[in-house]
JSON list of C-alpha atoms in Angstrom, two decimals:
[
{"chain": "P", "resi": 1, "resn": "MET", "atom": "CA", "xyz": [-46.79, 14.93, -29.42]},
{"chain": "P", "resi": 2, "resn": "PRO", "atom": "CA", "xyz": [-45.96, 11.72, -31.12]},
{"chain": "P", "resi": 3, "resn": "ALA", "atom": "CA", "xyz": [-44.00, 8.89, -29.43]},
{"chain": "P", "resi": 4, "resn": "GLY", "atom": "CA", "xyz": [-40.33, 8.87, -30.80]},
{"chain": "P", "resi": 5, "resn": "PRO", "atom": "CA", "xyz": [-36.82, 9.50, -29.44]},
{"chain": "P", "resi": 6, "resn": "ARG", "atom": "CA", "xyz": [-36.41, 12.33, -27.02]},
{"chain": "P", "resi": 7, "resn": "SER", "atom": "CA", "xyz": [-34.04, 15.07, -27.72]},
{"chain": "P", "resi": 8, "resn": "THR", "atom": "CA", "xyz": [-31.92, 17.57, -25.75]},
{"chain": "P", "resi": 9, "resn": "ALA", "atom": "CA", "xyz": [-32.24, 21.21, -26.00]},
{"chain": "P", "resi": 10, "resn": "ALA", "atom": "CA", "xyz": [-29.42, 21.07, -28.65]},
{"chain": "P", "resi": 11, "resn": "GLY", "atom": "CA", "xyz": [-31.42, 18.51, -30.58]},
{"chain": "P", "resi": 12, "resn": "ALA", "atom": "CA", "xyz": [-29.35, 15.69, -29.98]},
{"chain": "P", "resi": 13, "resn": "PRO", "atom": "CA", "xyz": [-31.11, 12.25, -29.46]},
{"chain": "P", "resi": 14, "resn": "ARG", "atom": "CA", "xyz": [-31.44, 11.39, -25.63]},
{"chain": "P", "resi": 15, "resn": "PRO", "atom": "CA", "xyz": [-31.89, 7.77, -24.66]},
{"chain": "P", "resi": 16, "resn": "ASP", "atom": "CA", "xyz": [-35.28, 6.71, -23.53]},
{"chain": "P", "resi": 17, "resn": "CYS", "atom": "CA", "xyz": [-34.72, 5.97, -19.64]},
{"chain": "P", "resi": 18, "resn": "SER", "atom": "CA", "xyz": [-38.35, 5.23, -18.90]},
{"chain": "P", "resi": 19, "resn": "SER", "atom": "CA", "xyz": [-37.83, 1.46, -18.90]},
{"chain": "P", "resi": 20, "resn": "LYS", "atom": "CA", "xyz": [-36.18, -0.48, -15.95]},
{"chain": "P", "resi": 21, "resn": "PRO", "atom": "CA", "xyz": [-32.60, -1.27, -16.24]},
{"chain": "P", "resi": 22, "resn": "SER", "atom": "CA", "xyz": [-31.75, -4.95, -16.82]},
{"chain": "P", "resi": 23, "resn": "PRO", "atom": "CA", "xyz": [-30.33, -6.63, -13.70]},
{"chain": "P", "resi": 24, "resn": "THR", "atom": "CA", "xyz": [-26.73, -7.08, -14.74]},
{"chain": "P", "resi": 25, "resn": "PRO", "atom": "CA", "xyz": [-23.93, -7.65, -12.37]},
{"chain": "P", "resi": 26, "resn": "VAL", "atom": "CA", "xyz": [-21.71, -4.73, -11.28]},
{"chain": "P", "resi": 27, "resn": "SER", "atom": "CA", "xyz": [-18.77, -4.37, -13.59]},
{"chain": "P", "resi": 28, "resn": "GLY", "atom": "CA", "xyz": [-15.35, -2.68, -13.52]},
{"chain": "P", "resi": 29, "resn": "PHE", "atom": "CA", "xyz": [-13.90, -4.34, -10.50]},
{"chain": "P", "resi": 30, "resn": "GLY", "atom": "CA", "xyz": [-11.56, -6.48, -12.45]},
{"chain": "P", "resi": 31, "resn": "ASP", "atom": "CA", "xyz": [-9.81, -9.68, -11.05]},
{"chain": "P", "resi": 32, "resn": "PRO", "atom": "CA", "xyz": [-7.93, -9.55, -7.76]},
{"chain": "P", "resi": 33, "resn": "PRO", "atom": "CA", "xyz": [-4.19, -9.89, -8.17]},
{"chain": "P", "resi": 34, "resn": "PRO", "atom": "CA", "xyz": [-2.90, -13.51, -8.22]},
{"chain": "P", "resi": 35, "resn": "GLN", "atom": "CA", "xyz": [-1.29, -14.51, -5.00]},
{"chain": "P", "resi": 36, "resn": "PRO", "atom": "CA", "xyz": [2.38, -13.44, -4.69]},
{"chain": "P", "resi": 37, "resn": "ARG", "atom": "CA", "xyz": [4.76, -16.45, -4.16]},
{"chain": "P", "resi": 38, "resn": "THR", "atom": "CA", "xyz": [8.04, -15.01, -3.96]},
{"chain": "P", "resi": 39, "resn": "GLY", "atom": "CA", "xyz": [9.04, -17.06, -0.81]},
{"chain": "P", "resi": 40, "resn": "SER", "atom": "CA", "xyz": [9.36, -13.74, 1.09]},
{"chain": "P", "resi": 41, "resn": "LEU", "atom": "CA", "xyz": [6.72, -12.46, 3.43]},
{"chain": "P", "resi": 42, "resn": "ARG", "atom": "CA", "xyz": [7.83, -9.02, 3.09]},
{"chain": "P", "resi": 43, "resn": "THR", "atom": "CA", "xyz": [7.90, -9.02, -0.70]},
{"chain": "P", "resi": 44, "resn": "ASP", "atom": "CA", "xyz": [4.61, -10.70, -0.89]},
{"chain": "P", "resi": 45, "resn": "LEU", "atom": "CA", "xyz": [3.02, -8.27, 1.45]},
{"chain": "P", "resi": 46, "resn": "VAL", "atom": "CA", "xyz": [4.32, -5.33, -0.42]},
{"chain": "P", "resi": 47, "resn": "ARG", "atom": "CA", "xyz": [3.11, -6.77, -3.64]},
{"chain": "P", "resi": 48, "resn": "LEU", "atom": "CA", "xyz": [-0.29, -7.66, -2.55]},
{"chain": "P", "resi": 49, "resn": "LEU", "atom": "CA", "xyz": [-0.87, -4.39, -0.42]},
{"chain": "P", "resi": 50, "resn": "GLY", "atom": "CA", "xyz": [0.43, -2.33, -3.32]},
{"chain": "P", "resi": 51, "resn": "ALA", "atom": "CA", "xyz": [-2.17, -3.92, -5.57]},
{"chain": "P", "resi": 52, "resn": "PHE", "atom": "CA", "xyz": [-4.81, -3.38, -3.04]},
{"chain": "P", "resi": 53, "resn": "ALA", "atom": "CA", "xyz": [-3.84, 0.42, -2.68]},
{"chain": "P", "resi": 54, "resn": "ASP", "atom": "CA", "xyz": [-3.92, 0.55, -6.46]},
{"chain": "P", "resi": 55, "resn": "ALA", "atom": "CA", "xyz": [-7.63, -1.05, -6.31]},
{"chain": "P", "resi": 56, "resn": "LEU", "atom": "CA", "xyz": [-8.51, 1.51, -3.72]},
{"chain": "P", "resi": 57, "resn": "TYR", "atom": "CA", "xyz": [-7.43, 4.34, -5.94]},
{"chain": "P", "resi": 58, "resn": "ARG", "atom": "CA", "xyz": [-9.53, 3.10, -8.94]},
{"chain": "P", "resi": 59, "resn": "PRO", "atom": "CA", "xyz": [-13.24, 4.16, -9.26]},
{"chain": "P", "resi": 60, "resn": "HIS", "atom": "CA", "xyz": [-14.58, 1.20, -7.65]},
{"chain": "P", "resi": 61, "resn": "GLY", "atom": "CA", "xyz": [-12.32, 1.29, -4.78]},
{"chain": "P", "resi": 62, "resn": "ARG", "atom": "CA", "xyz": [-12.83, 5.16, -4.35]},
{"chain": "P", "resi": 63, "resn": "ALA", "atom": "CA", "xyz": [-16.38, 4.31, -3.88]},
{"chain": "P", "resi": 64, "resn": "LEU", "atom": "CA", "xyz": [-15.65, 2.75, -0.59]},
{"chain": "P", "resi": 65, "resn": "ARG", "atom": "CA", "xyz": [-14.79, 6.12, 0.93]},
{"chain": "P", "resi": 66, "resn": "PRO", "atom": "CA", "xyz": [-18.41, 7.69, 0.75]},
{"chain": "P", "resi": 67, "resn": "LEU", "atom": "CA", "xyz": [-19.74, 4.36, 1.50]},
{"chain": "P", "resi": 68, "resn": "LEU", "atom": "CA", "xyz": [-17.76, 4.03, 4.72]},
{"chain": "P", "resi": 69, "resn": "ALA", "atom": "CA", "xyz": [-19.26, 7.27, 5.91]},
{"chain": "P", "resi": 70, "resn": "GLN", "atom": "CA", "xyz": [-22.79, 6.47, 4.66]},
{"chain": "P", "resi": 71, "resn": "ARG", "atom": "CA", "xyz": [-22.67, 2.61, 5.43]},
{"chain": "P", "resi": 72, "resn": "ALA", "atom": "CA", "xyz": [-25.82, 2.69, 7.42]},
{"chain": "P", "resi": 73, "resn": "ARG", "atom": "CA", "xyz": [-27.79, 4.45, 4.82]},
{"chain": "P", "resi": 74, "resn": "HIS", "atom": "CA", "xyz": [-26.55, 2.00, 1.92]},
{"chain": "P", "resi": 75, "resn": "PRO", "atom": "CA", "xyz": [-25.69, -1.42, 3.58]},
{"chain": "P", "resi": 76, "resn": "GLU", "atom": "CA", "xyz": [-26.27, -3.40, 0.55]},
{"chain": "P", "resi": 77, "resn": "LEU", "atom": "CA", "xyz": [-24.10, -1.20, -1.78]},
{"chain": "P", "resi": 78, "resn": "TYR", "atom": "CA", "xyz": [-21.37, -1.05, 0.91]},
{"chain": "P", "resi": 79, "resn": "ALA", "atom": "CA", "xyz": [-21.38, -4.92, 1.23]},
{"chain": "P", "resi": 80, "resn": "GLU", "atom": "CA", "xyz": [-21.09, -5.42, -2.45]},
{"chain": "P", "resi": 81, "resn": "VAL", "atom": "CA", "xyz": [-18.33, -3.03, -3.03]},
{"chain": "P", "resi": 82, "resn": "TYR", "atom": "CA", "xyz": [-16.57, -4.44, 0.11]},
{"chain": "P", "resi": 83, "resn": "ARG", "atom": "CA", "xyz": [-17.12, -8.09, -1.12]},
{"chain": "P", "resi": 84, "resn": "ARG", "atom": "CA", "xyz": [-15.71, -7.10, -4.50]},
{"chain": "P", "resi": 85, "resn": "VAL", "atom": "CA", "xyz": [-12.68, -5.01, -3.49]},
{"chain": "P", "resi": 86, "resn": "VAL", "atom": "CA", "xyz": [-11.60, -5.81, 0.11]},
{"chain": "P", "resi": 87, "resn": "LEU", "atom": "CA", "xyz": [-12.50, -9.62, 0.38]},
{"chain": "P", "resi": 88, "resn": "PRO", "atom": "CA", "xyz": [-10.51, -11.09, -2.48]},
{"chain": "P", "resi": 89, "resn": "HIS", "atom": "CA", "xyz": [-7.43, -9.37, -1.10]},
{"chain": "P", "resi": 90, "resn": "LYS", "atom": "CA", "xyz": [-8.02, -10.58, 2.46]},
{"chain": "P", "resi": 91, "resn": "GLU", "atom": "CA", "xyz": [-8.24, -14.01, 1.08]},
{"chain": "P", "resi": 92, "resn": "ILE", "atom": "CA", "xyz": [-5.19, -13.78, -0.88]},
{"chain": "P", "resi": 93, "resn": "LEU", "atom": "CA", "xyz": [-3.40, -12.26, 2.22]},
{"chain": "P", "resi": 94, "resn": "LEU", "atom": "CA", "xyz": [-4.48, -15.37, 4.21]},
{"chain": "P", "resi": 95, "resn": "GLY", "atom": "CA", "xyz": [-2.76, -17.41, 1.76]},
{"chain": "P", "resi": 96, "resn": "VAL", "atom": "CA", "xyz": [0.35, -15.32, 1.85]},
{"chain": "P", "resi": 97, "resn": "LEU", "atom": "CA", "xyz": [0.38, -15.60, 5.57]},
{"chain": "P", "resi": 98, "resn": "GLY", "atom": "CA", "xyz": [-0.33, -19.31, 5.65]},
{"chain": "P", "resi": 99, "resn": "ALA", "atom": "CA", "xyz": [2.58, -19.83, 3.38]},
{"chain": "P", "resi": 100, "resn": "ALA", "atom": "CA", "xyz": [4.78, -17.68, 5.63]},
{"chain": "P", "resi": 101, "resn": "VAL", "atom": "CA", "xyz": [3.62, -19.66, 8.75]},
{"chain": "P", "resi": 102, "resn": "GLY", "atom": "CA", "xyz": [4.55, -22.83, 6.79]},
{"chain": "P", "resi": 103, "resn": "ARG", "atom": "CA", "xyz": [7.92, -21.60, 6.08]},
{"chain": "P", "resi": 104, "resn": "GLY", "atom": "CA", "xyz": [8.41, -20.52, 9.62]},
{"chain": "P", "resi": 105, "resn": "GLU", "atom": "CA", "xyz": [8.85, -16.88, 8.55]},
{"chain": "P", "resi": 106, "resn": "ALA", "atom": "CA", "xyz": [5.54, -15.71, 10.53]},
{"chain": "P", "resi": 107, "resn": "GLY", "atom": "CA", "xyz": [4.19, -16.96, 13.87]},
{"chain": "P", "resi": 108, "resn": "PRO", "atom": "CA", "xyz": [0.91, -18.80, 13.89]},
{"chain": "P", "resi": 109, "resn": "GLY", "atom": "CA", "xyz": [-0.75, -15.63, 15.39]},
{"chain": "P", "resi": 110, "resn": "ALA", "atom": "CA", "xyz": [-0.54, -13.94, 11.88]},
{"chain": "P", "resi": 111, "resn": "LEU", "atom": "CA", "xyz": [-3.46, -16.04, 10.86]},
{"chain": "P", "resi": 112, "resn": "GLY", "atom": "CA", "xyz": [-5.86, -14.63, 13.56]},
{"chain": "P", "resi": 113, "resn": "VAL", "atom": "CA", "xyz": [-8.95, -13.01, 12.06]},
{"chain": "P", "resi": 114, "resn": "ARG", "atom": "CA", "xyz": [-8.03, -9.71, 13.68]},
{"chain": "P", "resi": 115, "resn": "THR", "atom": "CA", "xyz": [-4.38, -9.97, 13.11]},
{"chain": "P", "resi": 116, "resn": "ALA", "atom": "CA", "xyz": [-4.64, -10.57, 9.58]},
{"chain": "P", "resi": 117, "resn": "ALA", "atom": "CA", "xyz": [-7.34, -8.02, 9.18]},
{"chain": "P", "resi": 118, "resn": "THR", "atom": "CA", "xyz": [-4.67, -5.36, 10.28]},
{"chain": "P", "resi": 119, "resn": "ALA", "atom": "CA", "xyz": [-3.11, -5.32, 6.84]},
{"chain": "P", "resi": 120, "resn": "PRO", "atom": "CA", "xyz": [-6.23, -4.06, 4.64]},
{"chain": "P", "resi": 121, "resn": "ARG", "atom": "CA", "xyz": [-7.49, -2.01, 7.54]},
{"chain": "P", "resi": 122, "resn": "LEU", "atom": "CA", "xyz": [-4.15, -0.08, 7.51]},
{"chain": "P", "resi": 123, "resn": "VAL", "atom": "CA", "xyz": [-4.25, 0.43, 3.74]},
{"chain": "P", "resi": 124, "resn": "ILE", "atom": "CA", "xyz": [-7.92, 1.59, 3.86]},
{"chain": "P", "resi": 125, "resn": "ALA", "atom": "CA", "xyz": [-7.12, 4.02, 6.79]},
{"chain": "P", "resi": 126, "resn": "ALA", "atom": "CA", "xyz": [-4.23, 5.50, 4.86]},
{"chain": "P", "resi": 127, "resn": "HIS", "atom": "CA", "xyz": [-6.31, 5.80, 1.66]},
{"chain": "P", "resi": 128, "resn": "MET", "atom": "CA", "xyz": [-9.11, 7.68, 3.57]},
{"chain": "P", "resi": 129, "resn": "GLU", "atom": "CA", "xyz": [-6.66, 9.96, 5.17]},
{"chain": "P", "resi": 130, "resn": "HIS", "atom": "CA", "xyz": [-4.54, 10.74, 2.03]},
{"chain": "P", "resi": 131, "resn": "GLY", "atom": "CA", "xyz": [-6.76, 9.79, -0.87]},
{"chain": "P", "resi": 132, "resn": "THR", "atom": "CA", "xyz": [-3.96, 7.59, -2.31]},
{"chain": "P", "resi": 133, "resn": "VAL", "atom": "CA", "xyz": [-1.39, 5.25, -0.87]},
{"chain": "P", "resi": 134, "resn": "PRO", "atom": "CA", "xyz": [1.89, 5.50, -2.62]},
{"chain": "P", "resi": 135, "resn": "GLN", "atom": "CA", "xyz": [4.29, 2.61, -2.88]},
{"chain": "P", "resi": 136, "resn": "ASP", "atom": "CA", "xyz": [6.75, 4.09, -0.16]},
{"chain": "P", "resi": 137, "resn": "GLU", "atom": "CA", "xyz": [3.74, 4.34, 2.36]},
{"chain": "P", "resi": 138, "resn": "VAL", "atom": "CA", "xyz": [2.89, 0.72, 1.58]},
{"chain": "P", "resi": 139, "resn": "GLU", "atom": "CA", "xyz": [6.45, -0.46, 2.26]},
{"chain": "P", "resi": 140, "resn": "ALA", "atom": "CA", "xyz": [6.38, 1.59, 5.45]},
{"chain": "P", "resi": 141, "resn": "LEU", "atom": "CA", "xyz": [3.33, -0.02, 6.61]},
{"chain": "P", "resi": 142, "resn": "VAL", "atom": "CA", "xyz": [4.74, -3.40, 5.99]},
{"chain": "P", "resi": 143, "resn": "ASP", "atom": "CA", "xyz": [8.06, -2.80, 7.53]},
{"chain": "P", "resi": 144, "resn": "GLU", "atom": "CA", "xyz": [7.20, -0.72, 10.48]},
{"chain": "P", "resi": 145, "resn": "VAL", "atom": "CA", "xyz": [3.83, -2.43, 11.48]},
{"chain": "P", "resi": 146, "resn": "LEU", "atom": "CA", "xyz": [2.96, -5.65, 9.72]},
{"chain": "P", "resi": 147, "resn": "MET", "atom": "CA", "xyz": [6.37, -7.37, 9.58]},
{"chain": "P", "resi": 148, "resn": "PRO", "atom": "CA", "xyz": [6.74, -6.90, 13.56]},
{"chain": "P", "resi": 149, "resn": "LEU", "atom": "CA", "xyz": [3.11, -7.90, 14.07]},
{"chain": "P", "resi": 150, "resn": "PHE", "atom": "CA", "xyz": [3.17, -11.07, 11.77]},
{"chain": "P", "resi": 151, "resn": "THR", "atom": "CA", "xyz": [6.63, -12.25, 12.85]},
{"chain": "P", "resi": 152, "resn": "ALA", "atom": "CA", "xyz": [5.97, -11.92, 16.64]},
{"chain": "P", "resi": 153, "resn": "GLY", "atom": "CA", "xyz": [6.62, -14.96, 18.65]},
{"chain": "P", "resi": 154, "resn": "GLU", "atom": "CA", "xyz": [4.68, -18.09, 19.18]},
{"chain": "P", "resi": 155, "resn": "GLY", "atom": "CA", "xyz": [2.04, -16.66, 21.55]},
{"chain": "P", "resi": 156, "resn": "GLY", "atom": "CA", "xyz": [-0.69, -14.04, 21.11]},
{"chain": "P", "resi": 157, "resn": "ASN", "atom": "CA", "xyz": [-3.58, -14.27, 18.76]},
{"chain": "P", "resi": 158, "resn": "VAL", "atom": "CA", "xyz": [-3.58, -17.82, 17.70]},
{"chain": "P", "resi": 159, "resn": "PRO", "atom": "CA", "xyz": [-6.81, -18.55, 15.79]},
{"chain": "P", "resi": 160, "resn": "GLY", "atom": "CA", "xyz": [-9.37, -21.29, 16.96]},
{"chain": "P", "resi": 161, "resn": "PRO", "atom": "CA", "xyz": [-12.15, -22.70, 14.92]},
{"chain": "P", "resi": 162, "resn": "GLU", "atom": "CA", "xyz": [-14.66, -20.63, 16.98]},
{"chain": "P", "resi": 163, "resn": "GLU", "atom": "CA", "xyz": [-12.96, -17.24, 16.36]},
{"chain": "P", "resi": 164, "resn": "ARG", "atom": "CA", "xyz": [-15.12, -14.82, 14.54]},
{"chain": "P", "resi": 165, "resn": "SER", "atom": "CA", "xyz": [-14.76, -11.09, 13.88]},
{"chain": "P", "resi": 166, "resn": "THR", "atom": "CA", "xyz": [-17.27, -8.78, 15.71]},
{"chain": "P", "resi": 167, "resn": "MET", "atom": "CA", "xyz": [-16.57, -6.04, 13.14]},
{"chain": "P", "resi": 168, "resn": "GLY", "atom": "CA", "xyz": [-18.97, -7.11, 10.38]},
{"chain": "P", "resi": 169, "resn": "ALA", "atom": "CA", "xyz": [-18.12, -7.91, 6.73]}
]
């Protein structure tokens, strides 16, 4: 049979997949949202975590669900999706919390590695449980869990330069 385009049973041309794909970066993740700067910790958290919940609902975010269960089998893929979806939101969250601490609206313990990680972990857990995280659930998480945690007194989880999370990426 002569070389040429392959065809499907219906006769439509089929792309030749015998060559290796070009090493292009993973696309479709979009840019993280800008850091909210409303001057209100609650409003900033609702906006940021709402955007995070929305990112988790999109195809690249939904890829985290099976990857969480299959993390040991696909650690590189999990790390890449985590890096592109979760980490940008965590960095923005630390900026929001730092601004709130600077205004006296949050205690310094809000900047602790584990304390700050609570917000995205709650949204991921709600996403895993329900498949989506509606705005009213985001607001409930902020009002019932995160605001009391981040605005708690002076003591507690005050971060130090040596503090490192033991929970991986």
